[in-house]
Short mmCIF file of C-alpha atoms and ligand atoms in Angstrom, two decimals:
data_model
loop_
_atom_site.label_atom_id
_atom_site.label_comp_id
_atom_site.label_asym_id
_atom_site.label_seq_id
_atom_site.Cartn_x
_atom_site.Cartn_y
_atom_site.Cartn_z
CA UNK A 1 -31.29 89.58 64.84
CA UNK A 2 -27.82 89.19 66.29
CA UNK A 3 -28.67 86.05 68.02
CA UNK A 4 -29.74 82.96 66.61
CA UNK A 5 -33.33 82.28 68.13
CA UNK A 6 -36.24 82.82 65.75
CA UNK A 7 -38.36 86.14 66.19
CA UNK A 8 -41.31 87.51 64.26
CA UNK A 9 -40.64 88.47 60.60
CA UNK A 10 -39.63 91.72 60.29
CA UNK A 11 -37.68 93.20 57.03
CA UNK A 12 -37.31 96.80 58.78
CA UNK A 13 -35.74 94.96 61.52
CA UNK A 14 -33.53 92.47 59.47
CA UNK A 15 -32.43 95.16 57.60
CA UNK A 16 -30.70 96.92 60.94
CA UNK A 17 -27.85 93.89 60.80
CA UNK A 18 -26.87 95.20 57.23
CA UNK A 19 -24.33 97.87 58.26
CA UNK A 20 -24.27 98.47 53.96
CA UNK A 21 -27.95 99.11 53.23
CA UNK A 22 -27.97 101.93 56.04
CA UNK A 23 -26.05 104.16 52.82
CA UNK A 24 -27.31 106.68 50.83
CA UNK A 25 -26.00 106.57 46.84
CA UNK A 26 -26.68 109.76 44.72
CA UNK A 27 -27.94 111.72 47.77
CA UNK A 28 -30.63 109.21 48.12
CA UNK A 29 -31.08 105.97 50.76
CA UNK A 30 -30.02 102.98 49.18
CA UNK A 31 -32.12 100.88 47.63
CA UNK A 32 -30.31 97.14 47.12
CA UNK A 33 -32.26 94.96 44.32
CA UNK A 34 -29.10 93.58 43.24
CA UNK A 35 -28.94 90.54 45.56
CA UNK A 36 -28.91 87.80 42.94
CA UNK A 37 -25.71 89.19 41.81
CA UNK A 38 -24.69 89.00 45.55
CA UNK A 39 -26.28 89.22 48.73
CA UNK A 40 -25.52 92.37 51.52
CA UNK A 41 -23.73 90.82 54.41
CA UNK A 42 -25.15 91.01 58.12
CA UNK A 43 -22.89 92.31 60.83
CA UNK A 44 -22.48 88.41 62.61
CA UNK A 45 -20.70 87.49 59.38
CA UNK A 46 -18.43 90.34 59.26
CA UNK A 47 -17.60 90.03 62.84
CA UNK A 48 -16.80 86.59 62.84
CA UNK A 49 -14.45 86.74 60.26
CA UNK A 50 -12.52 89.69 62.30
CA UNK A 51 -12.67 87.53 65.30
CA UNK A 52 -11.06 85.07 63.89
CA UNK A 53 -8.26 86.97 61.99
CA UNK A 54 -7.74 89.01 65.96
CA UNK A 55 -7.85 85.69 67.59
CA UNK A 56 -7.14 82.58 65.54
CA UNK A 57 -6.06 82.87 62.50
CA UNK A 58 -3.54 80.13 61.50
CA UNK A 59 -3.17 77.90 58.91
CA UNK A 60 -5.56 74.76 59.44
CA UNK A 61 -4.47 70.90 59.53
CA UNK A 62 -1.27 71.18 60.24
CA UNK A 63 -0.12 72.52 63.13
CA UNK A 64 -0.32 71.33 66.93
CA UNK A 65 -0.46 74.54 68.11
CA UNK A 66 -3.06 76.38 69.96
CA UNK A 67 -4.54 78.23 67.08
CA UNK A 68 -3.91 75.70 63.98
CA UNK A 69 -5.93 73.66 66.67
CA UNK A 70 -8.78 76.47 66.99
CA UNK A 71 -8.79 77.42 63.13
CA UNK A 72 -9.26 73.89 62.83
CA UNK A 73 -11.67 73.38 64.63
CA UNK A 74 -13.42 76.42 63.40
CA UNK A 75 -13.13 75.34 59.74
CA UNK A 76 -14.30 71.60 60.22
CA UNK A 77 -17.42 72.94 62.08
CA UNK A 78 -18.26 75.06 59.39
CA UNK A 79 -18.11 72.17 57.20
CA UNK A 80 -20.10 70.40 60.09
CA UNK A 81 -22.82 73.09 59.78
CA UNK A 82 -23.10 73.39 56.20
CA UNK A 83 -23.65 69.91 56.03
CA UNK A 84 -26.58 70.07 58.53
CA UNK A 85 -27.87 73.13 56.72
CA UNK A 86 -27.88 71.08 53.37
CA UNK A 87 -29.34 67.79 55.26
CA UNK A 88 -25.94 65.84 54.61
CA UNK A 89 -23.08 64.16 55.90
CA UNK A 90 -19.82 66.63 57.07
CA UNK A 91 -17.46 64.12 54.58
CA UNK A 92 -20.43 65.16 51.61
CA UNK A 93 -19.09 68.60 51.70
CA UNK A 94 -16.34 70.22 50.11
CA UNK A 95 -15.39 73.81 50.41
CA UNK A 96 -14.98 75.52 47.18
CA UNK A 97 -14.46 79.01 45.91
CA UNK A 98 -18.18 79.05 44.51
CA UNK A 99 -20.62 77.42 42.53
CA UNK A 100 -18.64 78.25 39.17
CA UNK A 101 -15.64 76.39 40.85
CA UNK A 102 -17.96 73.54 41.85
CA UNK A 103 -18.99 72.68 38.45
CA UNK A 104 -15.47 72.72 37.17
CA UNK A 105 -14.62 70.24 39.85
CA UNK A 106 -17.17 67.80 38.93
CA UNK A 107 -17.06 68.53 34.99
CA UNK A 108 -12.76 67.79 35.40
CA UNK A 109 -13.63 64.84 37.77
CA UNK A 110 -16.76 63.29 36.40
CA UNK A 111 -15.12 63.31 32.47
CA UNK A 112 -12.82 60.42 34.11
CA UNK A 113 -15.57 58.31 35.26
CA UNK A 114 -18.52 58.66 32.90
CA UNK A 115 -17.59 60.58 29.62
CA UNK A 116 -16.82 59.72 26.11
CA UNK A 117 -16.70 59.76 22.84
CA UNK A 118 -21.42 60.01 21.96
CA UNK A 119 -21.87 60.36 25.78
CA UNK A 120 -24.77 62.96 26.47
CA UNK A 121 -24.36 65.54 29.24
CA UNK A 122 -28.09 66.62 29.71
CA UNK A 123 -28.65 70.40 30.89
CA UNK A 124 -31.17 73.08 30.42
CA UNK A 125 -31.33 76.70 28.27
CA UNK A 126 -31.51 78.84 31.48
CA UNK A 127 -27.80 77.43 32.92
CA UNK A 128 -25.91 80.20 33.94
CA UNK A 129 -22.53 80.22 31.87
CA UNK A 130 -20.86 78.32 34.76
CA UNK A 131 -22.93 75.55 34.24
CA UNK A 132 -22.94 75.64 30.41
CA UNK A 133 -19.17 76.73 29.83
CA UNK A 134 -17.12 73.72 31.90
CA UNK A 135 -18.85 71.16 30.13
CA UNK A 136 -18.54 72.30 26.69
CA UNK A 137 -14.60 72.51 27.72
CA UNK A 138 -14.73 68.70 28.77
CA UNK A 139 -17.27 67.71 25.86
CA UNK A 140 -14.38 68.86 23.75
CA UNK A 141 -11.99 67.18 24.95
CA UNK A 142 -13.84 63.85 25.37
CA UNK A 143 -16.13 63.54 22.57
CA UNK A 144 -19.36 63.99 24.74
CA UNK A 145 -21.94 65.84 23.43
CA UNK A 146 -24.16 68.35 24.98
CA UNK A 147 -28.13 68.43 24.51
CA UNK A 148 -30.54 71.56 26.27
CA UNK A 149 -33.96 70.93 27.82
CA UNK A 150 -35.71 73.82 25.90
CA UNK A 151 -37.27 76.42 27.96
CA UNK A 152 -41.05 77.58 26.94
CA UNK A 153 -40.12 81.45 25.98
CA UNK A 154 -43.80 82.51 27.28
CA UNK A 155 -43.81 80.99 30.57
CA UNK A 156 -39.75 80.63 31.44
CA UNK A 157 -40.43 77.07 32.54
CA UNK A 158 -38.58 74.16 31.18
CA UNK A 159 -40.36 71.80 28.70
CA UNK A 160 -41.37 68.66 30.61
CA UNK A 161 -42.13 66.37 28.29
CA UNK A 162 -39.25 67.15 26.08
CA UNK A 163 -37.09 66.70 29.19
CA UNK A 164 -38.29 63.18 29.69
CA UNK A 165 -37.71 62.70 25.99
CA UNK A 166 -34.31 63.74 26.55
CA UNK A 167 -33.90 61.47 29.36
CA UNK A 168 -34.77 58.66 27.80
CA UNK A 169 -32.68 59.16 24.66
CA UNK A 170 -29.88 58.40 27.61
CA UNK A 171 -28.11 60.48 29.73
CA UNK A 172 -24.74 60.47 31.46
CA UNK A 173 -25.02 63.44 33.47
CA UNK A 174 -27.54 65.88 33.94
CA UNK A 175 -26.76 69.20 35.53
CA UNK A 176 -29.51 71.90 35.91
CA UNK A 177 -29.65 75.00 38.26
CA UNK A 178 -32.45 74.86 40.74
CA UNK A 179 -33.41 78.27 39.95
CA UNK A 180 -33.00 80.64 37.25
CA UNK A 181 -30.96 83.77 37.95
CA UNK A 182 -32.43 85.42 34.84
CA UNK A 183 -36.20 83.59 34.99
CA UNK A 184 -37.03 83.51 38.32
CA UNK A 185 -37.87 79.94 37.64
CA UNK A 186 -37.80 77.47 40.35
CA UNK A 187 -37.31 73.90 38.91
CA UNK A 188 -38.80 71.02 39.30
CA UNK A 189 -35.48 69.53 40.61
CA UNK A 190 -36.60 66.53 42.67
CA UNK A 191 -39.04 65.11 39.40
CA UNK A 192 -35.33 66.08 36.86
CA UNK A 193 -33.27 64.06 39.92
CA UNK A 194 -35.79 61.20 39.28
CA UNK A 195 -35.65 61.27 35.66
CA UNK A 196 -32.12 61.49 35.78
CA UNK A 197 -32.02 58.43 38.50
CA UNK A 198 -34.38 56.29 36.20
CA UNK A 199 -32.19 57.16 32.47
CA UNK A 200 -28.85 56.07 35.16
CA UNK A 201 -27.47 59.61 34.93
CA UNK A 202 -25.38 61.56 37.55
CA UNK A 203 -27.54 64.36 38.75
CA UNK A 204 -25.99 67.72 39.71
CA UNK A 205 -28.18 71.10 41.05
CA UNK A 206 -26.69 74.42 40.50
CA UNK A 207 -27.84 76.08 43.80
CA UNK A 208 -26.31 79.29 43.41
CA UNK A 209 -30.03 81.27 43.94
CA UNK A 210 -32.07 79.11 45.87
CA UNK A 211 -29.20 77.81 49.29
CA UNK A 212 -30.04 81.24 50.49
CA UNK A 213 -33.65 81.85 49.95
CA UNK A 214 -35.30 78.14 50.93
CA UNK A 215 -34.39 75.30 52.78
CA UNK A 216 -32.70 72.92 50.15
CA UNK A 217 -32.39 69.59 51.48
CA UNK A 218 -30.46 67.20 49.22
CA UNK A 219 -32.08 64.02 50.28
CA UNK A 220 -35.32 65.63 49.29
CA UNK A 221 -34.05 66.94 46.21
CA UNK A 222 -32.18 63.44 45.51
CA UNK A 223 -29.62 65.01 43.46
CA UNK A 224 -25.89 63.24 43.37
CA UNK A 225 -24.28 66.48 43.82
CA UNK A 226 -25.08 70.34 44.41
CA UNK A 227 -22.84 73.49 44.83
CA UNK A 228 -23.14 77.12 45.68
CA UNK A 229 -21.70 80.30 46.32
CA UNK A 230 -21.45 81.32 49.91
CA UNK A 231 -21.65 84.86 48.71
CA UNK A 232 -25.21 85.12 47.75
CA UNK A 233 -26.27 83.36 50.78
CA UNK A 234 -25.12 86.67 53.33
CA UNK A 235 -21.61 84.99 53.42
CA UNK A 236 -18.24 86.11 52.26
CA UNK A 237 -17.49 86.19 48.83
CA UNK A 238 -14.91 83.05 47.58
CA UNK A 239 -16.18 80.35 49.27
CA UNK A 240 -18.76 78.28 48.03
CA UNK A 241 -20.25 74.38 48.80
CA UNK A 242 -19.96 71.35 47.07
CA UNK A 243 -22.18 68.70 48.10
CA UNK A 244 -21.36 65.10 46.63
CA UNK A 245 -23.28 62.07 47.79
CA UNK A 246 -21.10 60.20 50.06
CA UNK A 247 -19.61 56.80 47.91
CA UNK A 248 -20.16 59.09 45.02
CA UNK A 249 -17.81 61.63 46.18
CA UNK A 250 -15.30 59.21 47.11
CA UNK A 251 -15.52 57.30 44.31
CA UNK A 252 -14.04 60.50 42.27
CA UNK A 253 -10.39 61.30 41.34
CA UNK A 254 -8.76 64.50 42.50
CA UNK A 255 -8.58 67.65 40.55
CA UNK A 256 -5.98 69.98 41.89
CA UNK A 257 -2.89 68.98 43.18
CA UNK A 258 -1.34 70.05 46.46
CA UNK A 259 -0.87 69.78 50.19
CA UNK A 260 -4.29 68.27 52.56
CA UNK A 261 -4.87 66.34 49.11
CA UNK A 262 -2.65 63.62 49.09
CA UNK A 263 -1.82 60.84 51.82
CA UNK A 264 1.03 60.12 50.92
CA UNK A 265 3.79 61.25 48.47
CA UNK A 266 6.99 59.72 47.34
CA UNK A 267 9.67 61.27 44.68
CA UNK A 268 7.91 58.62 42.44
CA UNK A 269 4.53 59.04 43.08
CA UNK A 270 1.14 59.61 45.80
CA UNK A 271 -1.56 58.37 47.07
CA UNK A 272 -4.63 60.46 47.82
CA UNK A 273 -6.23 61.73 51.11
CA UNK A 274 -10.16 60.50 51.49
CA UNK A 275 -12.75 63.09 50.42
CA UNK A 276 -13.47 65.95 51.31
CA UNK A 277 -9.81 66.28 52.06
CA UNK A 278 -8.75 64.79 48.52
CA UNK A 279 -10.69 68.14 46.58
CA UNK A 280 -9.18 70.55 48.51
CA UNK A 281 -5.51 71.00 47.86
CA UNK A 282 -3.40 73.55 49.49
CA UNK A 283 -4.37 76.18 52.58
CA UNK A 284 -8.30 76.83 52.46
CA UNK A 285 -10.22 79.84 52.60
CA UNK A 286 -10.92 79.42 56.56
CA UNK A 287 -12.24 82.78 57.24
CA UNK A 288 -14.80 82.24 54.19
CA UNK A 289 -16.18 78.89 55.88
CA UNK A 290 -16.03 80.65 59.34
CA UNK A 291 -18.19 84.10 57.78
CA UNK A 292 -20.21 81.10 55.97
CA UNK A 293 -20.42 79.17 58.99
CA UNK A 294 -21.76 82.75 61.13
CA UNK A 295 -24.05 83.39 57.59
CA UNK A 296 -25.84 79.67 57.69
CA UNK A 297 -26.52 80.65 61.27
CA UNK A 298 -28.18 83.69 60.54
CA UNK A 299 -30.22 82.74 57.81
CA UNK A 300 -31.98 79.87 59.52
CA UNK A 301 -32.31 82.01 62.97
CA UNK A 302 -34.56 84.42 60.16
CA UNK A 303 -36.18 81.24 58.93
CA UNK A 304 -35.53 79.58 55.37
CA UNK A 305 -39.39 79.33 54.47
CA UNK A 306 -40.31 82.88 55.96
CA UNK A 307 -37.21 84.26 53.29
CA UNK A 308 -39.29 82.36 50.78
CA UNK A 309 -42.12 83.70 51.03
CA UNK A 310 -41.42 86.98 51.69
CA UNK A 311 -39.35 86.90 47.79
CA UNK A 312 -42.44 85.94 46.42
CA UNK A 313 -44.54 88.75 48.18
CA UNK A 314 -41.77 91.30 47.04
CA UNK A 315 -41.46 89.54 43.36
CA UNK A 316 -45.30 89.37 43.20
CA UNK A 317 -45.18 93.00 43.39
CA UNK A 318 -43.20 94.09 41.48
CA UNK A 319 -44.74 92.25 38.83
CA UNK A 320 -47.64 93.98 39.32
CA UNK A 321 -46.18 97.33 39.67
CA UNK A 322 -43.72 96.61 36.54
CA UNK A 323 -46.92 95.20 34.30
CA UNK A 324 -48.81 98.34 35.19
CA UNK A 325 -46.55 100.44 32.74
CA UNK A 326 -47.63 100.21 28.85
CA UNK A 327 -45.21 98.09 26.89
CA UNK A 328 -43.68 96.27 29.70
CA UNK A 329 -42.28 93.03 29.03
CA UNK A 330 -41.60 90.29 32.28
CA UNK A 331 -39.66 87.52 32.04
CA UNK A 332 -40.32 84.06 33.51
CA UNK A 333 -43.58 82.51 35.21
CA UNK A 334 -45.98 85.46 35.31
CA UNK A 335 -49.12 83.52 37.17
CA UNK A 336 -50.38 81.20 39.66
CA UNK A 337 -49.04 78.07 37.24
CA UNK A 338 -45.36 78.45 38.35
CA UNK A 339 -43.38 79.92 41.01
CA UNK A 340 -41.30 82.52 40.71
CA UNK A 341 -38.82 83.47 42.78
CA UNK A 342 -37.51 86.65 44.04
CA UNK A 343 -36.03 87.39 40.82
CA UNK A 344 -38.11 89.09 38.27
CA UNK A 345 -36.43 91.07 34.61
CA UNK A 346 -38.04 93.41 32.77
CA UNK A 347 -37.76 94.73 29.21
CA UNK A 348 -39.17 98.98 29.08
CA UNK A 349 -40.43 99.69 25.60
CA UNK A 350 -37.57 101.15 23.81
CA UNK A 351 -35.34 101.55 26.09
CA UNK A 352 -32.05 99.79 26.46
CA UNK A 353 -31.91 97.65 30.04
CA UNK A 354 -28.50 99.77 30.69
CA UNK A 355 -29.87 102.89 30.03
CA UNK A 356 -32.41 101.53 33.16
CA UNK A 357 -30.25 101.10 34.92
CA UNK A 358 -28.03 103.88 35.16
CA UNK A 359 -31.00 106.00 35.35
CA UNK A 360 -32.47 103.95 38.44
CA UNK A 361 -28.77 104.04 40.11
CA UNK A 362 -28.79 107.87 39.90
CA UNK A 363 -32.68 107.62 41.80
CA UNK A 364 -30.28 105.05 44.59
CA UNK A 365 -31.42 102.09 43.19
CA UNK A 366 -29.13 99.17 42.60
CA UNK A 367 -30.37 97.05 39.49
CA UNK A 368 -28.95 94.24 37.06
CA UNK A 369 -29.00 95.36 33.03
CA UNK A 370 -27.05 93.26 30.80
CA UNK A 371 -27.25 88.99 29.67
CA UNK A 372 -26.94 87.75 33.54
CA UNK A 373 -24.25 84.76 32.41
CA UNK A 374 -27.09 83.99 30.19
CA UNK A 375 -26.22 84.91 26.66
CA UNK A 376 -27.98 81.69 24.93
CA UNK A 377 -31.26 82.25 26.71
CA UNK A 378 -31.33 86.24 26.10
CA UNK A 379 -30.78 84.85 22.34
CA UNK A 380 -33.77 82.93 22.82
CA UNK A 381 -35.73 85.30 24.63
CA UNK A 382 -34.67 87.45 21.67
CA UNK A 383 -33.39 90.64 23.35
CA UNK A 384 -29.63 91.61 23.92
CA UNK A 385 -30.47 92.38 27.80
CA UNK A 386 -32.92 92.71 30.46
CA UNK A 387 -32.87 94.86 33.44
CA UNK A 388 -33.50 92.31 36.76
CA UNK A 389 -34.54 93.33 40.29
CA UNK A 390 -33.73 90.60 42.68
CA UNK A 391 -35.58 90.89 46.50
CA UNK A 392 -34.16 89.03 49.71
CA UNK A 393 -35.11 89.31 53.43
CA UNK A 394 -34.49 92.70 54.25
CA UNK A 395 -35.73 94.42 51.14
CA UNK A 396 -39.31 95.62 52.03
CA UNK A 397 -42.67 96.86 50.22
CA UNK A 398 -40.93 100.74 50.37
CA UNK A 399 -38.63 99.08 48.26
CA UNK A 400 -41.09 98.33 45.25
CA UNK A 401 -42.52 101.75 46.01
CA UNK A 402 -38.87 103.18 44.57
CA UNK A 403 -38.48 100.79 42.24
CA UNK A 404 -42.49 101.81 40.51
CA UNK A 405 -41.13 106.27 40.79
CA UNK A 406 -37.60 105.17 38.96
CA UNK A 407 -39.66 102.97 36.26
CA UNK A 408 -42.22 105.79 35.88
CA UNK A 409 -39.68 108.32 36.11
CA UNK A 410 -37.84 106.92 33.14
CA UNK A 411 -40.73 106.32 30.75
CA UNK A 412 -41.38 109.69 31.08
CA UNK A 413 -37.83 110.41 30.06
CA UNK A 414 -38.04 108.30 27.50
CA UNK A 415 -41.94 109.87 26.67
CA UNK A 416 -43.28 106.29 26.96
CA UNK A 417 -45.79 107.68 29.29
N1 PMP B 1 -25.31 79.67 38.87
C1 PMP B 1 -26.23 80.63 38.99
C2 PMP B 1 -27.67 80.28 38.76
C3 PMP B 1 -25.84 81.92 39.31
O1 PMP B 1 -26.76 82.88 39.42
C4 PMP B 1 -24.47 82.20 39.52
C5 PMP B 1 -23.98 83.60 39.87
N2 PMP B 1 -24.62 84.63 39.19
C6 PMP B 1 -23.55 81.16 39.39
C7 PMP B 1 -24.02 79.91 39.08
C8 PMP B 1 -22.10 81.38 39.58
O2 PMP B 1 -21.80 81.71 40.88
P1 PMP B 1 -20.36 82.24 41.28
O3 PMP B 1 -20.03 83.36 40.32
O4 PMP B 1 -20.53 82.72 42.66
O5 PMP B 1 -19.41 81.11 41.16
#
């Protein structure tokens, strides 16, 4: 799957590109159901970040040399591809560290434009911290205050017609993840953009889980703004997208401070660069938007909608599998009335999520046991933790085979079988 032209669906074969998943952990093959947390990385993104450190690394903008002018180049068409791959504009996107460094931007930026004192910043109760944690930092400081759509404990989804109360109680922004990293859920983010549109609210999408595992097109979605973490999308890790909607984007003030920010600056004062240039002060991380660039690449030569559905074959059986065992509790939407995405926890009767999954890394298997960034909804859910699996392209139906010996083999551990 080196190249970039689209061949028949094939996880064994995917898998091949992943020099890391060809490992064996405790004397056993690897198996990787971790890839929420962060994706495995195919060769093409690893190479093309060596590539460009043995041929062109230097630093970008500023030079008229031979390789500024080629890591240049490289870096502004990654930012030309991510915009394609998000269905936007190259001056929409702005290179970040991640998606928690996305929602500070637009929490520090957005405070200055529509904040204050009563203000309402709408989100949900499945936000991951990073999109719970900036804004109670800038509610603080600005007087805003911060209202959850609640989330239906027995189905994971979010209350609709609460939301649309909320809404119309007026909003100034709304900022919900597209989906859950805990749940599963996937959102009903283009109806929540329209909401938010109608109650005159900026709209932001935490697409941390979903930019690598379906197309997400932000003219569809109508959001305002988006980010994401490059890392959990087969890129590098420290590079991430912000997408901002173009007079909306330039519209905001700076946040950091620095070289490539600024157009001008005197002893007594500056002026600021246009965006994207204006949010990215000082040198960027080129080789992350190059391995980014190489990763954007590979996922749509594999095919956005084939990755979809192939989570929710994987997920769908491993709910089965999981709700096979007596006692078994699954998080999120557990039937045909909501999607779920390739992200499914689990609570065993009894038995602590790390204690899971300690005992399913010594049978090779990578898990998730703990809150997930998601200490309010685990409060909610009322348990301290859940173990999570999380599926992508190249996990296959061997996969849930291990996953159903580790679960069994603990129960029986634990004589809860
Ligand atoms: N939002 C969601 C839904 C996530 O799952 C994560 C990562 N677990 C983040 C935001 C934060 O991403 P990062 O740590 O890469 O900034």
């Amino acid at each position: 799957m080196q190249s970039n032209q689209a061949k028949p669906f094939s996880a064994y074969q995917l898998r091949e590109d992943f020099p890391a998943l060809a490992q064996s952990v405790n004397g056993v093959p690897l198996v990787y159901l971790d890839s929420a947390a962060t994706s495995q990385k195919p060769r093409s993104v690893i190479q093309s970040i060596c590539r460009y450190y043995e041929n062109d690394n230097a630093n970008v903008h500023r030079g008229v040399h031979a390789l500024s002018e080629r890591a240049t180049a490289a870096y502004e068409n990654a930012r030309g591809r991510a915009a394609k791959f998000f269905g936007a504009e190259a001056q929409e996107i702005v290179f970040t560290r991640g998606a928690t460094e996305g929602v500070n931007l637009l929490a520090n930026t957005l405070k200055k434009r529509v904040l204050g004192e009563g203000k309402t910043i709408l989100l949900t109760e499945m936000e991951h911290h990073s999109n719970i944690v900036p804004w109670q930092m800038v509610a603080q400081e600005t007087g805003a205050v911060i209202r959850y759509i609640p989330v239906v404990p027995e189905t994971g989804m979010l209350d609709e017609d609460e939301a649309k109360r909320l809404f119309a109680g007026g909003v100034a922004i709304f900022s919900c993840t597209h989906i859950s990293n805990t749940l599963g859920t996937v959102n009903p983010v283009q109806s929540l953009c329209a909401w938010a549109r109608e109650a005159g609210a900026v709209s932001i999408i935490d697409a941390a889980q979903s930019a690598g595992h379906r197309k997400v097109d932000v003219r569809e979605i109508g959001c305002d703004f988006l980010v994401c973490s490059g890392h959990k999308m087969c890129g590098p890790m420290g590079v991430g997208v912000l997408y901002g909607e173009g007079s909306l984007l330039q519209d905001l003030p700076p946040w950091q401070g620095g070289g490539e920010m600024i157009s001008r600056v005197t002893y007594e004062g500056s002026t600021w660069n246009k965006a994207p240039h204006k949010f990215e002060a000082g040198t960027p991380n080129v080789e992350g938007a190059i391995g980014l660039h190489a990763a954007m690449d590979y996922l749509d030569a594999v095919g956005r909608e084939e990755i979809r559905l192939h989570d929710a074959l994987l997920v769908r059986e491993a709910m089965g599998v999981l709700s096979s065992f007596p006692g078994v509790r699954i998080f999120g939407p557990v039937d045909e009335s909501g999607e779920h995405a390739g992200v499914v926890s689990f609570a065993l009767p009894g038995i602590h999520a790390h204690d899971v999954v300690t005992l399913a890394d010594s049978h090779g298997i990578a898990l998730r046991g703990g809150h997930h960034c998601n200490q309010p909804l685990m409060k909610k859910l009322g348990v301290p933790a859940t173990a999570r699996a999380s599926f992508y392209f190249y996990n296959t139906e061997e996969d849930v085979e291990a996953l159903r010996c580790s679960v069994e083999k603990i129960m029986r551990m634990f004589s809860k079988l």
